[in-house]
Amino acid sequence: MRLLVVNPNISDDVTELIRAEAMRSVAPTTELLVRTAARGVEYIETRFEALLAAEAVAEVIAEHRDVDGVVVAAFGDPGMPALKELVSVPVIGITEAALCAAALQGQRFSIIAISDRITAWYRECVEHFGFGNRLASIRSIKEALRGIGSVQEDFRAPLVELARRAVAEDGADVVILAGAPLAGLARDVMAEIPVPVVDGIGAGIRFAEAVVGLASGPHRAGSFAVPPPKRRGGLSPALESALDAAQTAGSTR
Amino acid sequence: MRLLVVNPNISDDVTELIRAEAMRSVAPTTELLVRTAARGVEYIETRFEALLAAEAVAEVIAEHRDVDGVVVAAFGDPGMPALKELVSVPVIGITEAALCAAALQGQRFSIIAISDRITAWYRECVEHFGFGNRLASIRSIKEALRGIGSVQEDFRAPLVELARRAVAEDGADVVILAGAPLAGLARDVMAEIPVPVVDGIGAGIRFAEAVVGLASGPHRAGSFAVPPPKRRGGLSPALESALDAAQTAGSTR
Amino acid sequence: MRLLVVNPNISDDVTELIRAEAMRSVAPTTELLVRTAARGVEYIETRFEALLAAEAVAEVIAEHRDVDGVVVAAFGDPGMPALKELVSVPVIGITEAALCAAALQGQRFSIIAISDRITAWYRECVEHFGFGNRLASIRSIKEALRGIGSVQEDFRAPLVELARRAVAEDGADVVILAGAPLAGLARDVMAEIPVPVVDGIGAGIRFAEAVVGLASGPHRAGSFAVPPPKRRGGLSPALESALDAAQTAGSTR
Amino acid sequence: MRLLVVNPNISDDVTELIRAEAMRSVAPTTELLVRTAARGVEYIETRFEALLAAEAVAEVIAEHRDVDGVVVAAFGDPGMPALKELVSVPVIGITEAALCAAALQGQRFSIIAISDRITAWYRECVEHFGFGNRLASIRSIKEALRGIGSVQEDFRAPLVELARRAVAEDGADVVILAGAPLAGLARDVMAEIPVPVVDGIGAGIRFAEAVVGLASGPHRAGSFAVPPPKRRGGLSPALESALDAAQTAGSTR
Amino acid sequence: MRLLVVNPNISDDVTELIRAEAMRSVAPTTELLVRTAARGVEYIETRFEALLAAEAVAEVIAEHRDVDGVVVAAFGDPGMPALKELVSVPVIGITEAALCAAALQGQRFSIIAISDRITAWYRECVEHFGFGNRLASIRSIKEALRGIGSVQEDFRAPLVELARRAVAEDGADVVILAGAPLAGLARDVMAEIPVPVVDGIGAGIRFAEAVVGLASGPHRAGSFAVPPPKRRGGLSPALESALDAAQTAGSTR
Amino acid sequence: MRLLVVNPNISDDVTELIRAEAMRSVAPTTELLVRTAARGVEYIETRFEALLAAEAVAEVIAEHRDVDGVVVAAFGDPGMPALKELVSVPVIGITEAALCAAALQGQRFSIIAISDRITAWYRECVEHFGFGNRLASIRSIKEALRGIGSVQEDFRAPLVELARRAVAEDGADVVILAGAPLAGLARDVMAEIPVPVVDGIGAGIRFAEAVVGLASGPHRAGSFAVPPPKRRGGLSPALESALDAAQTAGSTR
């Protein structure tokens, strides 16, 4: 199985954190392609920054179509669920994977986030997925970050404390450490948090493998089928080519 | 008052339909700038096509910052609510305006759409806005369109019939004729439909005027403030410039 | 355009606050009739007080049928949405208008209220409108009022503080200053509150103008059509006459 | 125990239907006072007609304060929950009682109604109560009624057929025969409908007895306490007197 | 009328508390059979403990089929609504009865519970019933209990304080004292809590009497009819016999 | 990795269908223990039959504690989520796994069921999980089954037709073939259904492997920790032993 893992942030150090946790999570028979968005921002915290990332992620997917599945590796799932229309293989966001991992292990969960600004966008993601009622809380670091690549070292203790308070005060059955910059931290702090701790990257990789393995078949109809052919303009060659291919395959995929 | 009206579709004939109805709707003291997205598709029917339009609309907004408000003139509100973070003036989608116009005139409403494929995306827009429970139905034309600029002539009778059935069978108190290609049709068919009929473009223009007139003040804090300054890459010069300007103004706007 | 603005409270000083803000908000071509309910209470804070106001507001509307639209100018929208059935022109409550104004400018909003008792009723209004999930909080003054006409002077600083805390602690993207006694205050305190501030009266006037301008047509069918003719008893002559007229016009309106 | 049963419709023949079923339902130790609203309409089908009834019902309650509980005997519960603020004894609507009776006997229920117009109002009542998700359907007679007092004779077979289809096609576990004009019909048709059949009047009487018997205590605080004393105007002497008494008792009730 | 009251906990001292309050609540013409589950745990606090109780309660019901109704007397309603399928008479849980009693007396209510662990399970019960939106809060004792039979003596003052804070801080219109170990306490503390106080056992008994009295008829179809005959194995003789009897009666009940 | 797969139905032929699809789905490094409930019914269709299965499944889990995860292999997830409290390894139901598999591949999904009676229970499962709003429909075979082990052969064509109609008429983006008796059918009919088709057993196995692989850690606190030690009675030796072990491990697990 070949999985494309896309970092929607333009930060290479976060890409390396993603790659490291993805390598630890992946099955021995899975091959990983880890790629970084070509444009956008260093770290997505808002709806508009997610908008900027969405087309850039689409282009990465369009450029790497010889894969069995795609993982969109920024919490908040920029471009989702729209990106599921682009190719006939599963495209999985790390947020939706983490939400499922939490929902399968408990009833209510909390999200621990690395900035206050990011929480409104995360809340909307959870509500759109359908789990607004299962969200115990979103707690976040309030201080400015020193750098996006060192968040988990700089804020290890406060992050654990936020998670512990989510359990004790908010009724969280499961805690999600949100955001690619925290990739891998769950393994490290698990013993200090008295409920299951979900890592977004780990969940994204493993649930993508599971869904690809299910081989449920493509969308030849319905609202996730490839968009119908029509006049387009101004798109990147990769996107044009991907849409052409998908629309040609349309009735036979 | 200067309003920027952006057609997120790349179709100039739809832009002309939008302009015509906008001109009929606007107050005498309002000046209109009507612009078409530079890239995307001829007519947005799916989540992915809306994703493609979103950044293109952002670029049009970034290029025309000397306005008092913006109307995003495609049903489904591509790029919303993210686009509200980009500039400090109100940015209003025609869907959210039409939903408010319907909610102020009745309890439950139906949406009449011009393609079956489009209905899933519209449903999600209504649910995200909070009115899932007030949506009586979405009914749509099932046949292929002859051309996007001539939908309202080609399908006048079927559209009226869909609206009448939404009232009689689905319990609609108000009917929304959805999509910029239907701009202006409400005026023409109103007498044949026994409940209020809302035109998206008309609602978008009038509610944008109302919100601009309220002068409620900008977002200097909260989740719709301009995104915090950070390293960016690969954006259009207009977007870079708009974000720089907004972030500089940040603490003072 | 002629708009009837009804104060459902029997307090003339609040009527003057309403009139003043309405005059500041209205388009030059709009004529205003501002009227006070003939019976009820000085200031509506509860469901039962709203019940007492409802028929009194209906009577004012019945007495002034030569208008293009009606604004019901007490937060909580007493008598709504029932009053929309009475006449064929738009009848808009200031709460529903303020909720739309907030929803078009942000995702989640808070309401700042002038008494603790009033908050339960407000919450139900928001939930019935469909925006329970977008309500960040309702915060209120806890102290007794010195007089209903001087609330905004007596409590200016505490009201601003409540609004600021709603933004900082509750995640409000927009703040609504609720209640006719606060009419006009938003203009004054806007600079001190870092998100858009919505004035109920301003929103009611401007959204009523917008909806009247849309000219969406009357309810000749559906659940907001005039009630069917039947034996009535004990109603005021104005209501009898209004219902007779509406029922006669029924099939032709 | 003394129960006041108020018919919010002005139709004496419906009052007699209510009285007859109430007499069959009541415990031997309960005394009934059955009263008819002094003004309003013959049969409430819409939100506005319910608005007209609300104050009339309040006046009947205010005139008969020497009781242990009140039943508001029109489906749709005109004036509720506001009326619960007026007196310190339980005030129960037949709709809310019927909804509880249905919810205690099954998961999802259907409502059988006597006019199409009435269904929108009923749906809102169910949603406001919190059971929107448990409502399988509302089915109604579509034909004009010959007279409100003879509905159950004139439409016995169609009503049974609607109930049977609600079970077979809509998944109803329980059926509610809605509206005082159908009072008593449930006893007669039960054998023909394969799920529990709830009579609104029967449920109203028995649940009022149960709640009165619980003796849970009055509302001395919270949003159902008597409204705070304030200047009033134009109310009936009975209402003035009831509010005065309640407000005087306020801190001691 | 004969009512079977089942204590799903195996604690006889709680059974005596239940019996005492049931005797105080019941009509003179109602005969009570109070029984204790034969297996399970001393006091149910979790979903799994409720699972253990469910079949034990079913067996008690199966052993006492010569009754007119059943009350399941543990808050959280173990085994419900499944148990309603087993016999053709009403089976009422004290939680669902208490929720209805609260909903008929106010809009939002709080639950006062005797352990922190129990609150998650209670919350899910309320949400499944449909009243998640009417739940103001669940507040609970945080300390370990000295013994399940003496909770109301040991914690009288803290329980009253929790109730008072639910009213003052959480907006509760009604307070439910949850759990059979608190049976009877409501009568004692009512004067100290300024809103109606609901006792689960009292509500269970009185609402069961009301529903039995309604005589709405059995489930001969729909999702609460007796399960269809099929091969079974390993069930208790009482359950086998009860299912055989119900399935034989099936088409004629 | 060792996975325990429990068939909550007592039918050995269904156990063989489960085993066969589980073997096809499992990773080469995963060892399977497939077991059948010792008591209950041949095929669970109702809430009460699920109640009967719940404790029997608990006993199977208690008897096989030397595993890394558990799959409860009946659609409707009898005993869930309570069973997650019993052991410290992940316990996954095939319904919740299938719902996640569907939600990761589309927005709205339909469930195809093998009996009409079963649909009410399934609907409640979906709503309790949080996906009520994503459920497009549940469609089911209406005819009596010839035998539970041969459903997929006997009804292959009608099942495909139900799935196709769910896509075309109900707007399903994904179809779930529900129930262990259909295990393996998805592979066979996928080409005839134009959207992804999810097999419950396949999803249960693969998502259990994914969650076990995540190694998120146990519940040492919160509402899924082992129930607190207390007097128990009448439980099977295996359950007593499992609870003793879990409670002893409590603070250290």
CSV table of N, CA and C in Angstrom, one decimal, chain C residues 104-204:
chain,number,residue,atom,x,y,z
C,104,LEU,N,-24.5,37.0,10.3
C,104,LEU,CA,-23.8,37.4,9.0
C,104,LEU,C,-22.5,38.1,9.3
C,105,GLN,N,-22.1,38.3,10.5
C,105,GLN,CA,-20.8,39.0,10.8
C,105,GLN,C,-19.9,38.0,11.6
C,106,GLY,N,-20.4,36.9,12.0
C,106,GLY,CA,-19.5,36.0,12.8
C,106,GLY,C,-20.2,34.6,12.9
C,107,GLN,N,-19.5,33.8,13.7
C,107,GLN,CA,-20.1,32.4,13.9
C,107,GLN,C,-20.9,32.4,15.2
C,108,ARG,N,-20.3,32.8,16.3
C,108,ARG,CA,-20.9,32.7,17.6
C,108,ARG,C,-21.0,34.1,18.2
C,109,PHE,N,-22.1,34.3,18.9
C,109,PHE,CA,-22.4,35.6,19.4
C,109,PHE,C,-22.9,35.5,20.9
C,110,SER,N,-22.7,36.6,21.6
C,110,SER,CA,-23.2,36.7,22.9
C,110,SER,C,-24.3,37.8,23.0
C,111,ILE,N,-25.2,37.6,23.9
C,111,ILE,CA,-26.2,38.6,24.2
C,111,ILE,C,-25.9,39.3,25.5
C,112,ILE,N,-25.9,40.6,25.6
C,112,ILE,CA,-25.8,41.3,26.9
C,112,ILE,C,-27.1,41.8,27.3
C,113,ALA,N,-27.6,41.4,28.4
C,113,ALA,CA,-29.0,41.8,28.8
C,113,ALA,C,-29.0,42.6,30.1
C,114,ILE,N,-30.1,43.2,30.3
C,114,ILE,CA,-30.2,44.2,31.4
C,114,ILE,C,-30.8,43.6,32.7
C,115,SER,N,-31.2,42.3,32.7
C,115,SER,CA,-31.6,41.7,34.0
C,115,SER,C,-31.4,40.2,33.9
C,116,ASP,N,-31.2,39.7,35.0
C,116,ASP,CA,-30.9,38.2,35.1
C,116,ASP,C,-32.1,37.4,34.8
C,117,ARG,N,-33.3,37.9,35.2
C,117,ARG,CA,-34.5,37.2,35.0
C,117,ARG,C,-34.8,37.0,33.5
C,118,ILE,N,-34.4,38.0,32.7
C,118,ILE,CA,-34.7,38.0,31.3
C,118,ILE,C,-34.0,36.9,30.5
C,119,THR,N,-32.9,36.4,31.1
C,119,THR,CA,-32.0,35.6,30.2
C,119,THR,C,-32.6,34.2,29.8
C,120,ALA,N,-33.4,33.6,30.6
C,120,ALA,CA,-34.0,32.3,30.3
C,120,ALA,C,-34.9,32.5,29.0
C,121,TRP,N,-35.7,33.6,29.0
C,121,TRP,CA,-36.6,33.8,27.9
C,121,TRP,C,-35.8,34.1,26.6
C,122,TYR,N,-34.8,34.9,26.8
C,122,TYR,CA,-33.9,35.2,25.6
C,122,TYR,C,-33.3,33.9,25.0
C,123,ARG,N,-32.8,33.0,25.9
C,123,ARG,CA,-32.2,31.8,25.5
C,123,ARG,C,-33.2,30.9,24.6
C,124,GLU,N,-34.5,30.9,25.1
C,124,GLU,CA,-35.5,30.1,24.4
C,124,GLU,C,-35.8,30.8,23.0
C,125,CYS,N,-35.8,32.1,23.0
C,125,CYS,CA,-35.9,32.8,21.7
C,125,CYS,C,-34.8,32.4,20.7
C,126,VAL,N,-33.6,32.4,21.1
C,126,VAL,CA,-32.5,32.0,20.3
C,126,VAL,C,-32.6,30.6,19.8
C,127,GLU,N,-33.0,29.7,20.7
C,127,GLU,CA,-33.1,28.3,20.4
C,127,GLU,C,-34.3,28.1,19.4
C,128,HIS,N,-35.4,28.7,19.6
C,128,HIS,CA,-36.5,28.6,18.7
C,128,HIS,C,-36.1,29.1,17.3
C,129,PHE,N,-35.3,30.1,17.2
C,129,PHE,CA,-34.9,30.6,15.9
C,129,PHE,C,-34.0,29.7,15.2
C,130,GLY,N,-33.3,28.8,15.9
C,130,GLY,CA,-32.4,27.8,15.3
C,130,GLY,C,-30.9,28.0,15.6
C,131,PHE,N,-30.6,29.1,16.4
C,131,PHE,CA,-29.2,29.5,16.6
C,131,PHE,C,-28.7,29.1,18.0
C,132,GLY,N,-29.4,28.1,18.6
C,132,GLY,CA,-28.9,27.7,19.9
C,132,GLY,C,-27.4,27.3,19.9
C,133,ASN,N,-27.0,26.7,18.8
C,133,ASN,CA,-25.6,26.3,18.7
C,133,ASN,C,-24.6,27.4,18.5
C,134,ARG,N,-25.2,28.5,18.0
C,134,ARG,CA,-24.3,29.7,17.8
C,134,ARG,C,-24.2,30.7,18.9
C,135,LEU,N,-25.0,30.4,20.0
C,135,LEU,CA,-25.0,31.3,21.1
C,135,LEU,C,-23.8,31.0,22.0
C,136,ALA,N,-22.9,31.9,22.1
C,136,ALA,CA,-21.7,31.7,23.0
C,136,ALA,C,-22.2,31.9,24.4
C,137,SER,N,-23.0,32.9,24.7
C,137,SER,CA,-23.4,33.1,26.1
C,137,SER,C,-24.4,34.2,26.1
C,138,ILE,N,-25.1,34.3,27.3
C,138,ILE,CA,-25.9,35.5,27.6
C,138,ILE,C,-25.4,35.9,28.9
C,139,ARG,N,-25.0,37.2,29.0
C,139,ARG,CA,-24.5,37.8,30.2
C,139,ARG,C,-25.4,38.9,30.6
C,140,SER,N,-25.6,39.1,31.9
C,140,SER,CA,-26.6,40.2,32.3
C,140,SER,C,-26.1,40.9,33.5
C,141,ILE,N,-26.6,42.1,33.6
C,141,ILE,CA,-26.5,42.9,34.8
C,141,ILE,C,-27.3,42.1,35.9
C,142,LYS,N,-26.7,42.1,37.1
C,142,LYS,CA,-27.3,41.4,38.2
C,142,LYS,C,-28.0,42.3,39.2
C,143,GLU,N,-27.7,43.6,39.1
C,143,GLU,CA,-28.3,44.5,40.1
C,143,GLU,C,-29.6,45.0,39.6
C,144,ALA,N,-30.4,45.5,40.6
C,144,ALA,CA,-31.7,46.1,40.3
C,144,ALA,C,-31.5,47.4,39.5
C,145,LEU,N,-32.5,47.7,38.6
C,145,LEU,CA,-32.4,48.9,37.8
C,145,LEU,C,-33.0,50.0,38.6
C,146,ARG,N,-32.4,51.2,38.4
C,146,ARG,CA,-32.9,52.4,39.0
C,146,ARG,C,-34.2,52.9,38.2
C,147,GLY,N,-34.1,52.7,36.9
C,147,GLY,CA,-35.3,53.1,36.1
C,147,GLY,C,-35.0,52.6,34.7
C,148,ILE,N,-36.1,52.2,34.0
C,148,ILE,CA,-35.9,51.6,32.7
C,148,ILE,C,-35.3,52.5,31.6
C,149,GLY,N,-35.6,53.8,31.8
C,149,GLY,CA,-35.2,54.8,30.8
C,149,GLY,C,-33.8,55.2,30.9
C,150,SER,N,-33.1,54.9,32.0
C,150,SER,CA,-31.8,55.4,32.2
C,150,SER,C,-30.8,54.2,32.4
C,151,VAL,N,-31.2,53.0,31.9
C,151,VAL,CA,-30.3,51.9,32.1
C,151,VAL,C,-28.9,52.1,31.4
C,152,GLN,N,-28.9,52.7,30.2
C,152,GLN,CA,-27.7,52.7,29.5
C,152,GLN,C,-26.7,53.8,30.1
C,153,GLU,N,-27.3,54.8,30.7
C,153,GLU,CA,-26.4,55.7,31.4
C,153,GLU,C,-25.9,55.1,32.7
C,154,ASP,N,-26.8,54.5,33.5
C,154,ASP,CA,-26.5,54.0,34.8
C,154,ASP,C,-25.5,52.8,34.7
C,155,PHE,N,-25.6,52.0,33.7
C,155,PHE,CA,-24.8,50.8,33.6
C,155,PHE,C,-23.8,50.7,32.4
C,156,ARG,N,-23.4,51.9,31.9
C,156,ARG,CA,-22.6,51.9,30.7
C,156,ARG,C,-21.3,51.0,31.0
C,157,ALA,N,-20.6,51.3,32.0
C,157,ALA,CA,-19.3,50.6,32.2
C,157,ALA,C,-19.5,49.1,32.5
C,158,PRO,N,-20.5,48.7,33.3
C,158,PRO,CA,-20.7,47.2,33.5
C,158,PRO,C,-21.1,46.5,32.2
C,159,LEU,N,-21.9,47.2,31.4
C,159,LEU,CA,-22.3,46.6,30.1
C,159,LEU,C,-21.2,46.4,29.2
C,160,VAL,N,-20.3,47.3,29.1
C,160,VAL,CA,-19.1,47.2,28.3
C,160,VAL,C,-18.2,46.0,28.9
C,161,GLU,N,-18.1,46.0,30.2
C,161,GLU,CA,-17.3,44.9,30.8
C,161,GLU,C,-17.9,43.5,30.5
C,162,LEU,N,-19.2,43.4,30.6
C,162,LEU,CA,-19.9,42.1,30.2
C,162,LEU,C,-19.6,41.7,28.8
C,163,ALA,N,-19.6,42.7,27.9
C,163,ALA,CA,-19.4,42.4,26.5
C,163,ALA,C,-17.9,42.0,26.3
C,164,ARG,N,-17.0,42.7,26.9
C,164,ARG,CA,-15.6,42.3,26.8
C,164,ARG,C,-15.3,40.9,27.3
C,165,ARG,N,-16.0,40.6,28.4
C,165,ARG,CA,-15.8,39.2,28.9
C,165,ARG,C,-16.4,38.2,28.0
C,166,ALA,N,-17.5,38.5,27.4
C,166,ALA,CA,-18.1,37.6,26.5
C,166,ALA,C,-17.1,37.2,25.3
C,167,VAL,N,-16.4,38.2,24.9
C,167,VAL,CA,-15.4,38.0,23.8
C,167,VAL,C,-14.2,37.2,24.4
C,168,ALA,N,-13.7,37.6,25.5
C,168,ALA,CA,-12.5,37.0,26.0
C,168,ALA,C,-12.7,35.6,26.6
C,169,GLU,N,-13.8,35.4,27.2
C,169,GLU,CA,-14.0,34.2,28.0
C,169,GLU,C,-15.0,33.2,27.3
C,170,ASP,N,-16.0,33.7,26.5
C,170,ASP,CA,-17.0,32.9,26.0
C,170,ASP,C,-16.8,32.6,24.5
C,171,GLY,N,-15.9,33.3,23.9
C,171,GLY,CA,-15.7,33.0,22.5
C,171,GLY,C,-16.7,33.7,21.5
C,172,ALA,N,-17.2,34.8,22.0
C,172,ALA,CA,-18.1,35.6,21.1
C,172,ALA,C,-17.4,36.3,20.0
C,173,ASP,N,-17.9,36.1,18.8
C,173,ASP,CA,-17.4,36.8,17.6
C,173,ASP,C,-18.1,38.1,17.4
C,174,VAL,N,-19.3,38.2,17.9
C,174,VAL,CA,-20.2,39.4,17.8
C,174,VAL,C,-20.9,39.5,19.1
C,175,VAL,N,-21.2,40.7,19.5
C,175,VAL,CA,-22.0,41.0,20.7
C,175,VAL,C,-23.3,41.7,20.4
C,176,ILE,N,-24.4,41.3,20.9
C,176,ILE,CA,-25.7,41.9,20.7
C,176,ILE,C,-26.0,42.6,22.1
C,177,LEU,N,-26.3,43.9,22.0
C,177,LEU,CA,-26.8,44.6,23.1
C,177,LEU,C,-28.3,44.6,23.1
C,178,ALA,N,-28.9,43.8,24.0
C,178,ALA,CA,-30.3,43.4,23.9
C,178,ALA,C,-31.2,44.3,24.7
C,179,GLY,N,-32.3,44.5,24.0
C,179,GLY,CA,-33.4,45.2,24.7
C,179,GLY,C,-33.5,46.7,24.2
C,180,ALA,N,-34.7,47.1,24.0
C,180,ALA,CA,-34.9,48.5,23.6
C,180,ALA,C,-34.4,49.5,24.5
C,181,PRO,N,-34.3,49.3,25.8
C,181,PRO,CA,-33.7,50.3,26.7
C,181,PRO,C,-32.2,50.6,26.4
C,182,LEU,N,-31.6,49.7,25.6
C,182,LEU,CA,-30.2,49.9,25.3
C,182,LEU,C,-30.1,50.5,23.9
C,183,ALA,N,-31.2,50.9,23.3
C,183,ALA,CA,-31.2,51.4,21.9
C,183,ALA,C,-30.2,52.5,21.8
C,184,GLY,N,-29.3,52.4,20.8
C,184,GLY,CA,-28.4,53.5,20.6
C,184,GLY,C,-27.0,53.3,21.3
C,185,LEU,N,-27.0,52.5,22.3
C,185,LEU,CA,-25.7,52.4,23.1
C,185,LEU,C,-24.6,51.8,22.2
C,186,ALA,N,-24.9,50.9,21.3
C,186,ALA,CA,-23.9,50.3,20.5
C,186,ALA,C,-23.0,51.4,19.8
C,187,ARG,N,-23.6,52.4,19.3
C,187,ARG,CA,-22.8,53.4,18.6
C,187,ARG,C,-21.8,54.0,19.6
C,188,ASP,N,-22.1,54.1,20.8
C,188,ASP,CA,-21.3,54.8,21.8
C,188,ASP,C,-20.2,54.0,22.3
C,189,VAL,N,-20.4,52.7,22.5
C,189,VAL,CA,-19.4,51.8,23.1
C,189,VAL,C,-18.6,51.0,22.2
C,190,MET,N,-18.9,51.1,20.9
C,190,MET,CA,-18.3,50.2,19.9
C,190,MET,C,-16.7,50.2,20.0
C,191,ALA,N,-16.2,51.3,20.2
C,191,ALA,CA,-14.7,51.4,20.3
C,191,ALA,C,-14.1,50.6,21.4
C,192,GLU,N,-14.9,50.4,22.4
C,192,GLU,CA,-14.4,49.7,23.6
C,192,GLU,C,-14.6,48.2,23.6
C,193,ILE,N,-15.2,47.7,22.5
C,193,ILE,CA,-15.5,46.3,22.4
C,193,ILE,C,-14.9,45.8,21.1
C,194,PRO,N,-14.0,44.8,21.2
C,194,PRO,CA,-13.2,44.4,20.1
C,194,PRO,C,-13.8,43.6,19.0
C,195,VAL,N,-15.1,43.4,19.0
C,195,VAL,CA,-15.8,42.7,17.9
C,195,VAL,C,-17.0,43.5,17.5
C,196,PRO,N,-17.7,43.2,16.4
C,196,PRO,CA,-18.9,43.9,16.0
C,196,PRO,C,-19.9,43.9,17.1
C,197,VAL,N,-20.6,45.1,17.3
C,197,VAL,CA,-21.6,45.2,18.3
C,197,VAL,C,-22.9,45.5,17.6
C,198,VAL,N,-23.9,44.7,17.9
C,198,VAL,CA,-25.2,44.9,17.2
C,198,VAL,C,-26.2,45.5,18.1
C,199,ASP,N,-26.9,46.5,17.6
C,199,ASP,CA,-28.0,47.2,18.3
C,199,ASP,C,-29.3,46.6,17.7
C,200,GLY,N,-30.2,46.1,18.6
C,200,GLY,CA,-31.4,45.5,18.2
C,200,GLY,C,-32.3,46.4,17.4
C,201,ILE,N,-32.4,47.6,17.8
C,201,ILE,CA,-33.3,48.6,17.1
C,201,ILE,C,-32.7,48.8,15.7
C,202,GLY,N,-31.4,49.1,15.6
C,202,GLY,CA,-30.8,49.4,14.4
C,202,GLY,C,-31.0,48.2,13.4
C,203,ALA,N,-30.7,47.0,14.0
C,203,ALA,CA,-30.9,45.8,13.1
C,203,ALA,C,-32.3,45.6,12.7
C,204,GLY,N,-33.3,45.9,13.6
C,204,GLY,CA,-34.7,45.7,13.3
C,204,GLY,C,-35.1,46.6,12.1
